[in-house]
Protein backbone atom coordinates (compact mmCIF):
# COMPACT_ATOMS: atom_id res chain seq x y z
CA UNK A 1 0.00 0.00 0.00
CA UNK A 2 1.58 3.23 -1.06
CA UNK A 3 -0.79 5.76 0.46
CA UNK A 4 0.11 6.42 4.05
CA UNK A 5 -0.44 9.17 6.57
CA UNK A 6 3.01 10.69 7.11
CA UNK A 7 4.40 12.63 10.05
CA UNK A 8 5.93 15.33 7.90
CA UNK A 9 9.38 15.73 9.43
CA UNK A 10 10.34 18.36 6.87
CA UNK A 11 8.27 20.70 9.06
CA UNK A 12 11.21 20.84 11.41
CA UNK A 13 13.47 22.95 9.25
CA UNK A 14 13.14 25.18 6.19
CA UNK A 15 12.84 23.16 3.02
CA UNK A 16 16.14 22.57 1.25
CA UNK A 17 14.96 21.82 -2.24
CA UNK A 18 17.98 22.36 -4.43
CA UNK A 19 21.75 22.35 -4.42
CA UNK A 20 23.66 25.54 -5.14
CA UNK A 21 24.91 25.44 -8.70
CA UNK A 22 26.57 28.18 -10.68
CA UNK A 23 24.66 27.53 -13.88
CA UNK A 24 21.91 25.32 -15.20
CA UNK A 25 22.87 21.67 -15.49
CA UNK A 26 21.36 18.55 -16.99
CA UNK A 27 22.13 15.14 -15.53
CA UNK A 28 21.04 11.69 -16.71
CA UNK A 29 21.72 8.35 -15.04
CA UNK A 30 20.18 4.95 -14.79
CA UNK A 31 20.68 1.25 -14.24
CA UNK A 32 19.60 -2.15 -15.49
CA UNK A 33 19.40 -5.10 -13.09
CA UNK A 34 18.71 -8.79 -13.49
CA UNK A 35 17.74 -10.69 -10.34
CA UNK A 36 17.18 -14.39 -9.69
CA UNK A 37 15.51 -15.40 -6.45
CA UNK A 38 14.03 -18.45 -4.75
CA UNK A 39 10.96 -18.00 -2.51
CA UNK A 40 9.98 -20.85 -0.17
CA UNK A 41 6.49 -19.41 0.49
CA UNK A 42 5.46 -17.15 -2.38
CA UNK A 43 2.05 -16.27 -0.88
CA UNK A 44 3.24 -16.31 2.75
CA UNK A 45 0.26 -18.54 3.49
CA UNK A 46 -0.63 -22.08 4.56
CA UNK A 47 -0.06 -23.55 1.05
CA UNK A 48 3.69 -22.78 1.21
CA UNK A 49 4.08 -22.69 -2.57
CA UNK A 50 7.69 -22.21 -3.65
CA UNK A 51 9.07 -20.84 -6.89
CA UNK A 52 12.07 -19.43 -8.72
CA UNK A 53 11.58 -15.87 -9.96
CA UNK A 54 13.43 -13.89 -12.63
CA UNK A 55 13.18 -10.11 -12.36
CA UNK A 56 14.41 -7.46 -14.81
CA UNK A 57 14.55 -3.86 -13.49
CA UNK A 58 15.46 -0.81 -15.60
CA UNK A 59 15.64 2.61 -13.84
CA UNK A 60 16.22 6.12 -15.22
CA UNK A 61 16.61 9.60 -13.71
CA UNK A 62 16.72 12.90 -15.61
CA UNK A 63 17.51 16.06 -13.60
CA UNK A 64 17.65 19.72 -14.53
CA UNK A 65 18.97 22.20 -11.93
CA UNK A 66 19.76 25.89 -11.71
CA UNK A 67 20.69 28.11 -8.76
CA UNK A 68 17.05 28.30 -7.61
CA UNK A 69 15.18 25.41 -9.23
CA UNK A 70 15.48 21.65 -9.50
CA UNK A 71 13.36 19.27 -11.54
CA UNK A 72 13.75 15.47 -11.65
CA UNK A 73 11.85 12.86 -13.64
CA UNK A 74 12.34 9.27 -12.49
CA UNK A 75 11.05 6.14 -14.19
CA UNK A 76 11.36 2.50 -13.14
CA UNK A 77 9.93 -0.80 -14.28
CA UNK A 78 10.03 -4.42 -13.14
CA UNK A 79 9.26 -7.47 -15.28
CA UNK A 80 8.52 -10.36 -12.90
CA UNK A 81 8.53 -13.94 -14.18
CA UNK A 82 7.79 -16.87 -11.84
CA UNK A 83 8.84 -20.40 -12.76
CA UNK A 84 6.23 -22.53 -10.96
CA UNK A 85 3.53 -19.84 -10.82
CA UNK A 86 3.61 -18.34 -14.30
CA UNK A 87 -0.05 -17.27 -14.02
CA UNK A 88 1.19 -14.58 -11.62
CA UNK A 89 3.76 -13.11 -14.03
CA UNK A 90 3.37 -9.34 -14.17
CA UNK A 91 4.98 -5.99 -14.90
CA UNK A 92 5.28 -3.11 -12.43
CA UNK A 93 6.18 0.44 -13.36
CA UNK A 94 6.51 3.80 -11.63
CA UNK A 95 7.06 7.35 -12.84
CA UNK A 96 7.70 10.35 -10.59
CA UNK A 97 8.25 14.06 -11.16
CA UNK A 98 9.72 16.25 -8.39
CA UNK A 99 9.98 20.00 -9.04
CA UNK A 100 11.15 22.63 -6.56
CA UNK A 101 11.90 26.32 -6.36
CA UNK A 102 13.86 28.06 -3.60
CA UNK A 103 13.80 31.87 -3.33
CA UNK A 104 15.02 34.30 -0.72
CA UNK A 105 11.78 34.03 1.26
CA UNK A 106 9.46 31.75 -0.70
CA UNK A 107 10.07 28.08 -1.47
CA UNK A 108 7.64 25.71 -3.11
CA UNK A 109 7.63 22.22 -4.52
CA UNK A 110 5.49 19.70 -6.34
CA UNK A 111 5.73 15.90 -6.20
CA UNK A 112 3.60 14.03 -8.76
CA UNK A 113 3.69 10.25 -9.21
CA UNK A 114 1.93 7.39 -10.95
CA UNK A 115 2.52 3.70 -10.42
CA UNK A 116 1.00 0.40 -11.50
CA UNK A 117 2.21 -2.57 -9.45
CA UNK A 118 1.19 -5.96 -8.08
CA UNK A 119 -0.46 -5.72 -4.65
CA UNK A 120 2.13 -8.18 -3.27
CA UNK A 121 4.74 -5.39 -3.39
CA UNK A 122 3.22 -3.65 -0.34
CA UNK A 123 1.25 -6.57 1.12
CA UNK A 124 3.39 -7.13 4.21
CA UNK A 125 2.77 -3.63 5.60
CA UNK A 126 -0.79 -3.33 4.23
CA UNK A 127 -3.22 -6.27 4.36
CA UNK A 128 -0.89 -9.27 4.56
CA UNK A 129 -2.69 -10.71 1.51
CA UNK A 130 -0.08 -12.01 -0.98
CA UNK A 131 -2.64 -14.09 -2.92
CA UNK A 132 -4.78 -11.29 -4.39
CA UNK A 133 -3.23 -11.35 -7.85
CA UNK A 134 -4.33 -7.77 -8.52
CA UNK A 135 -2.64 -4.66 -9.83
CA UNK A 136 -2.88 -1.37 -7.92
CA UNK A 137 -2.79 1.87 -9.91
CA UNK A 138 -1.71 4.74 -7.66
CA UNK A 139 -1.86 8.44 -8.54
CA UNK A 140 -0.48 11.00 -6.10
CA UNK A 141 -0.02 14.77 -6.11
CA UNK A 142 1.66 16.74 -3.28
CA UNK A 143 2.26 20.50 -3.60
CA UNK A 144 3.98 22.29 -0.71
CA UNK A 145 5.07 25.82 0.12
CA UNK A 146 7.26 27.50 2.75
CA UNK A 147 7.54 31.19 3.66
CA UNK A 148 10.44 32.54 5.75
CA UNK A 149 9.20 35.05 8.32
CA UNK A 150 12.77 35.62 9.49
CA UNK A 151 16.10 33.84 9.61
CA UNK A 152 14.76 31.54 12.34
CA UNK A 153 11.00 31.37 11.72
CA UNK A 154 8.95 29.98 8.84
CA UNK A 155 5.40 29.04 7.91
CA UNK A 156 4.69 25.96 5.77
CA UNK A 157 1.71 24.27 4.15
CA UNK A 158 1.21 21.01 2.31
CA UNK A 159 -1.65 19.45 0.31
CA UNK A 160 -1.82 15.78 -0.59
CA UNK A 161 -4.00 13.69 -2.90
CA UNK A 162 -3.52 9.91 -3.23
CA UNK A 163 -5.85 7.68 -5.27
CA UNK A 164 -5.64 3.86 -5.40
CA UNK A 165 -7.54 1.71 -7.91
CA UNK A 166 -7.44 -2.12 -7.84
CA UNK A 167 -7.90 -4.35 -10.87
CA UNK A 168 -9.32 -7.37 -9.01
CA UNK A 169 -9.38 -9.25 -5.73
CA UNK A 170 -10.84 -8.42 -2.33
CA UNK A 171 -9.49 -4.89 -2.30
CA UNK A 172 -11.30 -1.57 -1.95
CA UNK A 173 -10.62 1.45 -4.17
CA UNK A 174 -9.72 4.41 -1.98
CA UNK A 175 -8.72 8.07 -2.06
CA UNK A 176 -7.00 10.16 0.62
CA UNK A 177 -7.12 13.97 0.74
CA UNK A 178 -5.09 15.85 3.35
CA UNK A 179 -3.71 19.26 4.20
CA UNK A 180 -1.28 20.49 6.84
CA UNK A 181 -0.25 23.92 8.04
CA UNK A 182 2.38 24.84 10.60
CA UNK A 183 5.13 27.01 12.03
CA UNK A 184 8.80 26.13 12.38
CA UNK A 185 11.55 27.72 14.47
CA UNK A 186 15.31 27.17 14.29
CA UNK A 187 17.01 27.70 17.66
CA UNK A 188 20.55 26.95 16.49
CA UNK A 189 22.48 25.01 13.89
CA UNK A 190 21.83 21.90 16.00
CA UNK A 191 18.25 22.31 17.20
CA UNK A 192 14.92 23.11 15.51
CA UNK A 193 11.23 22.52 16.24
CA UNK A 194 7.81 22.88 14.62
CA UNK A 195 4.07 22.69 15.31
CA UNK A 196 1.64 21.50 12.63
CA UNK A 197 -2.13 21.06 12.29
CA UNK A 198 -3.57 18.61 9.77
CA UNK A 199 -6.91 17.44 8.41
CA UNK A 200 -7.34 14.19 6.46
CA UNK A 201 -10.21 12.48 4.65
CA UNK A 202 -10.07 8.83 3.56
CA UNK A 203 -12.80 7.60 1.19
CA UNK A 204 -13.16 3.92 0.25
CA UNK A 205 -15.61 2.55 -2.32
CA UNK A 206 -16.78 -1.00 -3.00
CA UNK A 207 -19.78 -2.62 -4.70
CA UNK A 208 -21.56 -3.01 -1.35
CA UNK A 209 -20.66 0.08 0.66
CA UNK A 210 -18.78 3.38 0.89
CA UNK A 211 -16.72 4.37 3.94
CA UNK A 212 -15.54 7.86 4.84
CA UNK A 213 -13.03 8.45 7.63
CA UNK A 214 -12.06 11.95 8.77
CA UNK A 215 -9.17 12.45 11.16
CA UNK A 216 -7.59 15.62 12.47
CA UNK A 217 -4.01 15.74 13.76
CA UNK A 218 -1.72 18.03 15.71
CA UNK A 219 2.03 17.34 15.79
CA UNK A 220 5.05 18.74 17.59
CA UNK A 221 8.33 18.07 15.78
CA UNK A 222 11.90 18.25 17.05
CA UNK A 223 15.24 17.84 15.32
CA UNK A 224 18.59 17.75 17.09
CA UNK A 225 22.11 17.09 15.77
CA UNK A 226 23.71 14.98 18.49
CA UNK A 227 27.09 14.87 16.75
CA UNK A 228 28.53 15.44 13.26
CA UNK A 229 27.55 11.84 12.42
CA UNK A 230 24.33 11.37 14.41
CA UNK A 231 20.94 13.10 13.87
CA UNK A 232 17.79 12.74 15.97
CA UNK A 233 14.29 13.56 14.67
CA UNK A 234 11.13 13.11 16.68
CA UNK A 235 7.44 13.88 16.21
CA UNK A 236 4.74 13.48 18.84
CA UNK A 237 1.10 14.24 18.21
CA UNK A 238 -2.57 13.50 18.71
CA UNK A 239 -5.37 12.44 16.35
CA UNK A 240 -9.16 12.44 16.53
CA UNK A 241 -11.15 10.42 13.99
CA UNK A 242 -14.70 9.62 12.94
CA UNK A 243 -15.95 7.13 10.32
CA UNK A 244 -19.24 6.83 8.44
CA UNK A 245 -20.65 3.92 6.46
CA UNK A 246 -22.88 4.52 3.45
CA UNK A 247 -25.00 1.77 1.83
CA UNK A 248 -28.04 1.91 -0.45
CA UNK A 249 -30.19 1.99 2.67
CA UNK A 250 -28.53 4.29 5.18
CA UNK A 251 -25.68 6.59 6.11
CA UNK A 252 -24.59 6.17 9.69
CA UNK A 253 -21.52 6.36 11.95
CA UNK A 254 -19.69 3.04 12.32
CA UNK A 255 -17.15 4.48 14.72
CA UNK A 256 -18.66 7.12 17.04
CA UNK A 257 -15.21 8.49 17.75
CA UNK A 258 -11.62 7.48 18.11
CA UNK A 259 -8.54 9.29 19.32
CA UNK A 260 -5.00 8.51 20.28
CA UNK A 261 -1.35 9.44 20.09
CA UNK A 262 1.01 9.69 17.12
CA UNK A 263 4.74 9.13 17.53
CA UNK A 264 7.72 8.93 15.20
CA UNK A 265 11.36 8.67 16.25
CA UNK A 266 14.32 8.52 13.87
CA UNK A 267 18.05 8.15 14.55
CA UNK A 268 20.43 8.44 11.58
CA UNK A 269 24.16 7.76 11.74
CA UNK A 270 26.61 8.40 8.90
CA UNK A 271 30.38 7.95 8.90
CA UNK A 272 32.93 7.19 6.20
CA UNK A 273 32.35 3.42 6.34
CA UNK A 274 29.38 2.77 8.60
CA UNK A 275 25.78 3.97 8.38
CA UNK A 276 22.67 2.94 10.27
CA UNK A 277 19.08 4.08 10.79
CA UNK A 278 16.55 3.37 13.53
CA UNK A 279 12.90 4.25 13.09
CA UNK A 280 10.01 3.71 15.51
CA UNK A 281 6.50 5.00 14.90
CA UNK A 282 2.86 4.81 15.94
CA UNK A 283 0.84 6.20 13.07
CA UNK A 284 -2.33 6.04 10.99
CA UNK A 285 -2.21 4.14 7.70
CA UNK A 286 -5.03 4.00 5.09
CA UNK A 287 -5.37 0.42 3.84
CA UNK A 288 -6.62 -1.54 0.84
CA UNK A 289 -9.34 -3.07 3.02
CA UNK A 290 -11.33 0.17 3.24
CA UNK A 291 -10.28 1.54 6.62
CA UNK A 292 -7.61 3.57 8.36
CA UNK A 293 -5.39 1.28 10.44
CA UNK A 294 -3.43 2.12 13.54
CA UNK A 295 0.07 0.98 12.58
CA UNK A 296 3.05 0.43 14.87
CA UNK A 297 6.47 0.07 13.24
CA UNK A 298 10.05 -0.49 14.41
CA UNK A 299 12.87 -0.83 11.89
CA UNK A 300 16.66 -0.94 11.79
CA UNK A 301 18.97 -0.82 8.75
CA UNK A 302 22.74 -0.74 8.55
CA UNK A 303 25.50 -0.89 5.95
CA UNK A 304 29.26 -1.27 6.41
CA UNK A 305 31.91 -0.68 3.76
CA UNK A 306 34.38 -3.56 3.83
CA UNK A 307 36.54 -2.05 1.10
CA UNK A 308 36.27 0.37 -1.80
CA UNK A 309 34.52 -2.35 -3.79
CA UNK A 310 32.41 -4.27 -1.29
CA UNK A 311 29.94 -3.69 1.54
CA UNK A 312 27.59 -5.72 3.72
CA UNK A 313 24.39 -4.79 5.48
CA UNK A 314 21.24 -5.97 7.16
CA UNK A 315 17.75 -4.77 7.97
CA UNK A 316 15.07 -5.74 10.48
CA UNK A 317 11.45 -4.61 10.65
CA UNK A 318 8.61 -5.39 13.02
CA UNK A 319 5.09 -4.12 12.53
CA UNK A 320 1.60 -4.41 13.98
CA UNK A 321 -1.66 -3.35 12.34
CA UNK A 322 -4.71 -2.78 14.52
CA UNK A 323 -8.04 -2.89 12.69
CA UNK A 324 -11.69 -2.44 13.62
CA UNK A 325 -12.67 -4.94 10.90
CA UNK A 326 -9.98 -7.63 10.76
CA UNK A 327 -7.96 -9.40 13.48
CA UNK A 328 -4.79 -7.71 14.70
CA UNK A 329 -1.78 -8.71 12.60
CA UNK A 330 1.95 -8.68 13.37
CA UNK A 331 4.80 -9.23 10.95
CA UNK A 332 8.60 -9.49 10.94
CA UNK A 333 10.98 -8.97 8.02
CA UNK A 334 14.73 -9.73 8.38
CA UNK A 335 17.34 -9.41 5.61
CA UNK A 336 21.12 -9.64 5.23
CA UNK A 337 23.06 -8.81 2.05
CA UNK A 338 26.55 -8.63 0.53
CA UNK A 339 27.41 -6.42 -2.48
CA UNK A 340 30.57 -6.35 -4.58
CA UNK A 341 31.54 -3.96 -7.40
CA UNK A 342 32.94 -6.14 -10.17
CA UNK A 343 33.74 -2.97 -12.12
CA UNK A 344 33.07 0.73 -11.73
CA UNK A 345 29.55 0.39 -13.12
CA UNK A 346 28.70 -3.27 -12.37
CA UNK A 347 27.50 -4.51 -8.97
CA UNK A 348 26.88 -8.07 -7.80
CA UNK A 349 24.58 -8.56 -4.83
CA UNK A 350 23.45 -11.58 -2.81
CA UNK A 351 20.80 -11.44 -0.10
CA UNK A 352 18.75 -13.68 2.19
CA UNK A 353 15.42 -12.67 3.73
CA UNK A 354 13.14 -14.17 6.39
CA UNK A 355 9.47 -13.17 6.65
CA UNK A 356 6.74 -14.04 9.12
CA UNK A 357 3.22 -12.81 9.86
CA UNK A 358 0.71 -13.73 12.56
CA UNK A 359 -3.00 -12.96 12.87
CA UNK A 360 -4.99 -13.04 16.08
CA UNK A 361 -8.15 -15.11 16.33
CA UNK A 362 -11.63 -13.58 16.09
CA UNK A 363 -15.22 -14.89 16.23
CA UNK A 364 -14.90 -16.49 12.76
CA UNK A 365 -11.21 -17.34 12.33
CA UNK A 366 -8.57 -19.14 14.36
CA UNK A 367 -5.19 -17.57 15.02
CA UNK A 368 -2.71 -18.27 12.22
CA UNK A 369 1.00 -17.86 11.60
CA UNK A 370 2.98 -18.18 8.35
CA UNK A 371 6.64 -17.78 7.50
CA UNK A 372 8.97 -18.09 4.54
CA UNK A 373 12.39 -17.19 3.22
CA UNK A 374 13.74 -15.60 0.03
CA UNK A 375 17.27 -15.97 -1.33
CA UNK A 376 18.35 -13.77 -4.23
CA UNK A 377 21.29 -12.98 -6.49
CA UNK A 378 21.40 -9.90 -8.76
CA UNK A 379 23.65 -8.17 -11.27
CA UNK A 380 23.21 -4.40 -11.81
CA UNK A 381 24.77 -2.26 -14.51
CA UNK A 382 24.86 1.49 -13.78
CA UNK A 383 25.22 4.19 -16.42
C-alpha atoms as one frame of an Amber mdcrd trajectory, in Angstrom:
protein
   0.000   0.000   0.000   1.576   3.233  -1.059  -0.793   5.757   0.455   0.112
   6.421   4.052  -0.441   9.170   6.566   3.015  10.688   7.110   4.403  12.628
  10.052   5.933  15.326   7.901   9.380  15.735   9.427  10.338  18.357   6.867
   8.273  20.697   9.057  11.209  20.841  11.405  13.471  22.947   9.254  13.136
  25.182   6.192  12.841  23.158   3.019  16.140  22.575   1.248  14.956  21.815
  -2.239  17.979  22.364  -4.434  21.748  22.345  -4.420  23.659  25.542  -5.137
  24.912  25.444  -8.704  26.574  28.185 -10.680  24.665  27.530 -13.880  21.914
  25.320 -15.198  22.866  21.669 -15.487  21.357  18.549 -16.988  22.129  15.138
 -15.526  21.036  11.686 -16.713  21.721   8.347 -15.041  20.183   4.946 -14.795
  20.684   1.250 -14.236  19.603  -2.153 -15.491  19.401  -5.097 -13.093  18.713
  -8.792 -13.490  17.744 -10.693 -10.344  17.178 -14.388  -9.689  15.510 -15.399
  -6.449  14.031 -18.446  -4.749  10.962 -18.003  -2.514   9.979 -20.848  -0.171
   6.491 -19.406   0.490   5.464 -17.146  -2.375   2.054 -16.274  -0.885   3.235
 -16.306   2.749   0.264 -18.538   3.493  -0.631 -22.079   4.557  -0.063 -23.545
   1.053   3.694 -22.776   1.210   4.081 -22.686  -2.570   7.686 -22.214  -3.653
   9.075 -20.837  -6.894  12.066 -19.434  -8.721  11.576 -15.868  -9.962  13.432
 -13.886 -12.635  13.176 -10.110 -12.363  14.410  -7.464 -14.812  14.548  -3.865
 -13.489  15.458  -0.807 -15.605  15.640   2.607 -13.844  16.221   6.118 -15.217
  16.606   9.605 -13.709  16.720  12.903 -15.612  17.506  16.055 -13.604  17.653
  19.725 -14.530  18.971  22.202 -11.927  19.755  25.889 -11.705  20.693  28.108
  -8.758  17.054  28.298  -7.615  15.183  25.406  -9.234  15.477  21.653  -9.500
  13.360  19.265 -11.541  13.748  15.473 -11.654  11.847  12.864 -13.636  12.336
   9.268 -12.489  11.050   6.142 -14.186  11.363   2.500 -13.137   9.930  -0.804
 -14.280  10.033  -4.422 -13.140   9.261  -7.466 -15.284   8.517 -10.356 -12.897
   8.529 -13.944 -14.177   7.789 -16.867 -11.836   8.843 -20.395 -12.757   6.227
 -22.532 -10.964   3.529 -19.839 -10.818   3.609 -18.341 -14.296  -0.047 -17.266
 -14.016   1.188 -14.581 -11.622   3.759 -13.109 -14.026   3.373  -9.341 -14.171
   4.982  -5.990 -14.897   5.284  -3.114 -12.428   6.181   0.436 -13.360   6.509
   3.796 -11.633   7.057   7.351 -12.841   7.697  10.349 -10.594   8.250  14.058
 -11.155   9.717  16.253  -8.392   9.976  19.995  -9.036  11.148  22.632  -6.559
  11.902  26.320  -6.361  13.862  28.058  -3.604  13.797  31.866  -3.334  15.021
  34.297  -0.717  11.783  34.034   1.259   9.464  31.751  -0.702  10.071  28.080
  -1.472   7.644  25.714  -3.106   7.628  22.221  -4.523   5.490  19.696  -6.343
   5.729  15.903  -6.204   3.596  14.031  -8.757   3.692  10.250  -9.205   1.927
   7.395 -10.948   2.518   3.704 -10.423   1.003   0.396 -11.500   2.214  -2.570
  -9.453   1.191  -5.959  -8.079  -0.463  -5.723  -4.654   2.133  -8.180  -3.269
   4.738  -5.395  -3.390   3.220  -3.651  -0.338   1.250  -6.567   1.120   3.389
  -7.128   4.208   2.766  -3.633   5.598  -0.790  -3.327   4.234  -3.220  -6.270
   4.360  -0.892  -9.275   4.557  -2.685 -10.710   1.507  -0.081 -12.013  -0.982
  -2.641 -14.089  -2.917  -4.782 -11.293  -4.388  -3.227 -11.352  -7.848  -4.332
  -7.774  -8.520  -2.642  -4.656  -9.828  -2.880  -1.374  -7.916  -2.788   1.868
  -9.907  -1.710   4.741  -7.663  -1.861   8.436  -8.541  -0.477  11.004  -6.096
  -0.020  14.771  -6.109   1.655  16.744  -3.275   2.262  20.495  -3.599   3.979
  22.291  -0.709   5.074  25.822   0.120   7.265  27.503   2.749   7.539  31.193
   3.662  10.444  32.544   5.754   9.201  35.052   8.316  12.766  35.621   9.487
  16.100  33.843   9.612  14.757  31.535  12.342  10.995  31.371  11.721   8.952
  29.981   8.844   5.400  29.036   7.905   4.692  25.963   5.774   1.714  24.266
   4.150   1.206  21.005   2.305  -1.651  19.452   0.308  -1.817  15.775  -0.595
  -4.003  13.689  -2.903  -3.524   9.910  -3.230  -5.850   7.676  -5.274  -5.637
   3.857  -5.400  -7.536   1.707  -7.914  -7.436  -2.118  -7.842  -7.901  -4.352
 -10.874  -9.324  -7.365  -9.015  -9.375  -9.251  -5.734 -10.835  -8.424  -2.335
  -9.487  -4.886  -2.300 -11.304  -1.573  -1.954 -10.621   1.448  -4.166  -9.724
   4.412  -1.977  -8.716   8.072  -2.061  -6.995  10.165   0.616  -7.118  13.972
   0.739  -5.086  15.848   3.346  -3.706  19.260   4.200  -1.275  20.487   6.840
  -0.248  23.917   8.038   2.384  24.838  10.597   5.125  27.008  12.026   8.797
  26.131  12.377  11.546  27.716  14.474  15.312  27.165  14.294  17.015  27.698
  17.658  20.555  26.954  16.487  22.480  25.007  13.888  21.834  21.903  15.999
  18.247  22.312  17.198  14.917  23.107  15.512  11.232  22.518  16.239   7.810
  22.879  14.625   4.073  22.689  15.313   1.641  21.499  12.632  -2.125  21.062
  12.295  -3.574  18.610   9.773  -6.908  17.444   8.406  -7.341  14.188   6.462
 -10.209  12.479   4.645 -10.070   8.833   3.563 -12.796   7.602   1.188 -13.157
   3.924   0.252 -15.612   2.553  -2.316 -16.776  -0.995  -3.003 -19.781  -2.624
  -4.698 -21.558  -3.012  -1.347 -20.659   0.081   0.656 -18.781   3.377   0.892
 -16.721   4.374   3.940 -15.539   7.865   4.836 -13.032   8.453   7.633 -12.060
  11.949   8.765  -9.174  12.448  11.163  -7.588  15.618  12.471  -4.012  15.741
  13.758  -1.721  18.035  15.707   2.029  17.338  15.794   5.053  18.737  17.587
   8.334  18.071  15.780  11.905  18.251  17.054  15.239  17.839  15.320  18.594
  17.751  17.088  22.109  17.091  15.772  23.713  14.978  18.495  27.092  14.872
  16.747  28.532  15.438  13.262  27.545  11.836  12.416  24.327  11.368  14.415
  20.941  13.098  13.870  17.789  12.738  15.966  14.295  13.562  14.666  11.126
  13.107  16.684   7.436  13.882  16.213   4.737  13.479  18.836   1.098  14.241
  18.206  -2.569  13.505  18.711  -5.368  12.440  16.354  -9.157  12.443  16.529
 -11.148  10.424  13.988 -14.698   9.615  12.940 -15.953   7.134  10.319 -19.242
   6.835   8.443 -20.651   3.923   6.461 -22.880   4.516   3.446 -25.000   1.775
   1.829 -28.037   1.914  -0.450 -30.185   1.987   2.668 -28.532   4.287   5.179
 -25.677   6.589   6.109 -24.592   6.171   9.694 -21.516   6.361  11.946 -19.687
   3.035  12.322 -17.148   4.479  14.723 -18.655   7.123  17.036 -15.214   8.487
  17.746 -11.621   7.483  18.112  -8.542   9.292  19.316  -4.995   8.514  20.276
  -1.354   9.444  20.093   1.006   9.693  17.117   4.738   9.127  17.530   7.715
   8.925  15.200  11.358   8.670  16.253  14.320   8.518  13.874  18.047   8.152
  14.546  20.428   8.441  11.582  24.161   7.760  11.744  26.614   8.398   8.896
  30.384   7.954   8.898  32.931   7.188   6.198  32.355   3.419   6.342  29.379
   2.768   8.604  25.782   3.967   8.382  22.669   2.935  10.271  19.077   4.085
  10.791  16.554   3.366  13.534  12.898   4.254  13.092  10.014   3.705  15.513
   6.500   4.996  14.895   2.858   4.810  15.940   0.844   6.195  13.075  -2.334
   6.043  10.989  -2.208   4.140   7.696  -5.026   4.001   5.092  -5.367   0.425
   3.840  -6.615  -1.537   0.844  -9.344  -3.074   3.024 -11.326   0.174   3.241
 -10.283   1.540   6.616  -7.608   3.565   8.362  -5.388   1.277  10.436  -3.427
   2.124  13.542   0.068   0.985  12.579   3.052   0.431  14.874   6.474   0.072
  13.236  10.051  -0.489  14.408  12.872  -0.835  11.885  16.664  -0.935  11.786
  18.967  -0.820   8.750  22.743  -0.744   8.552  25.504  -0.888   5.949  29.257
  -1.271   6.405  31.914  -0.684   3.760  34.384  -3.564   3.825  36.536  -2.051
   1.103  36.274   0.370  -1.800  34.522  -2.348  -3.788  32.408  -4.272  -1.289
  29.942  -3.692   1.536  27.594  -5.715   3.720  24.387  -4.792   5.483  21.237
  -5.970   7.155  17.749  -4.767   7.970  15.075  -5.744  10.479  11.455  -4.613
  10.648   8.613  -5.391  13.022   5.091  -4.119  12.528   1.602  -4.414  13.985
  -1.657  -3.346  12.338  -4.707  -2.780  14.521  -8.040  -2.889  12.685 -11.692
  -2.438  13.625 -12.671  -4.942  10.905  -9.977  -7.628  10.757  -7.955  -9.398
  13.479  -4.787  -7.713  14.697  -1.776  -8.711  12.597   1.945  -8.679  13.368
   4.801  -9.228  10.953   8.596  -9.492  10.937  10.984  -8.970   8.019  14.731
  -9.730   8.375  17.340  -9.413   5.612  21.123  -9.642   5.228  23.064  -8.813
   2.052  26.547  -8.634   0.526  27.412  -6.422  -2.481  30.573  -6.346  -4.580
  31.539  -3.961  -7.399  32.936  -6.141 -10.166  33.737  -2.974 -12.122  33.070
   0.732 -11.727  29.549   0.392 -13.123  28.703  -3.266 -12.368  27.498  -4.510
  -8.973  26.881  -8.071  -7.803  24.584  -8.559  -4.830  23.446 -11.584  -2.813
  20.798 -11.439  -0.096  18.752 -13.676   2.187  15.423 -12.665   3.731  13.142
 -14.170   6.395   9.470 -13.172   6.648   6.735 -14.039   9.119   3.224 -12.812
   9.856   0.709 -13.729  12.565  -2.998 -12.955  12.866  -4.986 -13.038  16.076
  -8.149 -15.111  16.325 -11.631 -13.577  16.094 -15.217 -14.891  16.227 -14.896
 -16.494  12.756 -11.209 -17.342  12.326  -8.566 -19.142  14.357  -5.190 -17.568
  15.019  -2.711 -18.271  12.223   1.004 -17.859  11.597   2.982 -18.184   8.353
   6.639 -17.777   7.504   8.967 -18.091   4.537  12.390 -17.192   3.221  13.744
 -15.602   0.031  17.266 -15.971  -1.335  18.345 -13.770  -4.233  21.291 -12.976
  -6.492  21.398  -9.904  -8.764  23.648  -8.166 -11.269  23.207  -4.403 -11.808
  24.771  -2.256 -14.512  24.859   1.491 -13.782  25.224   4.186 -16.419
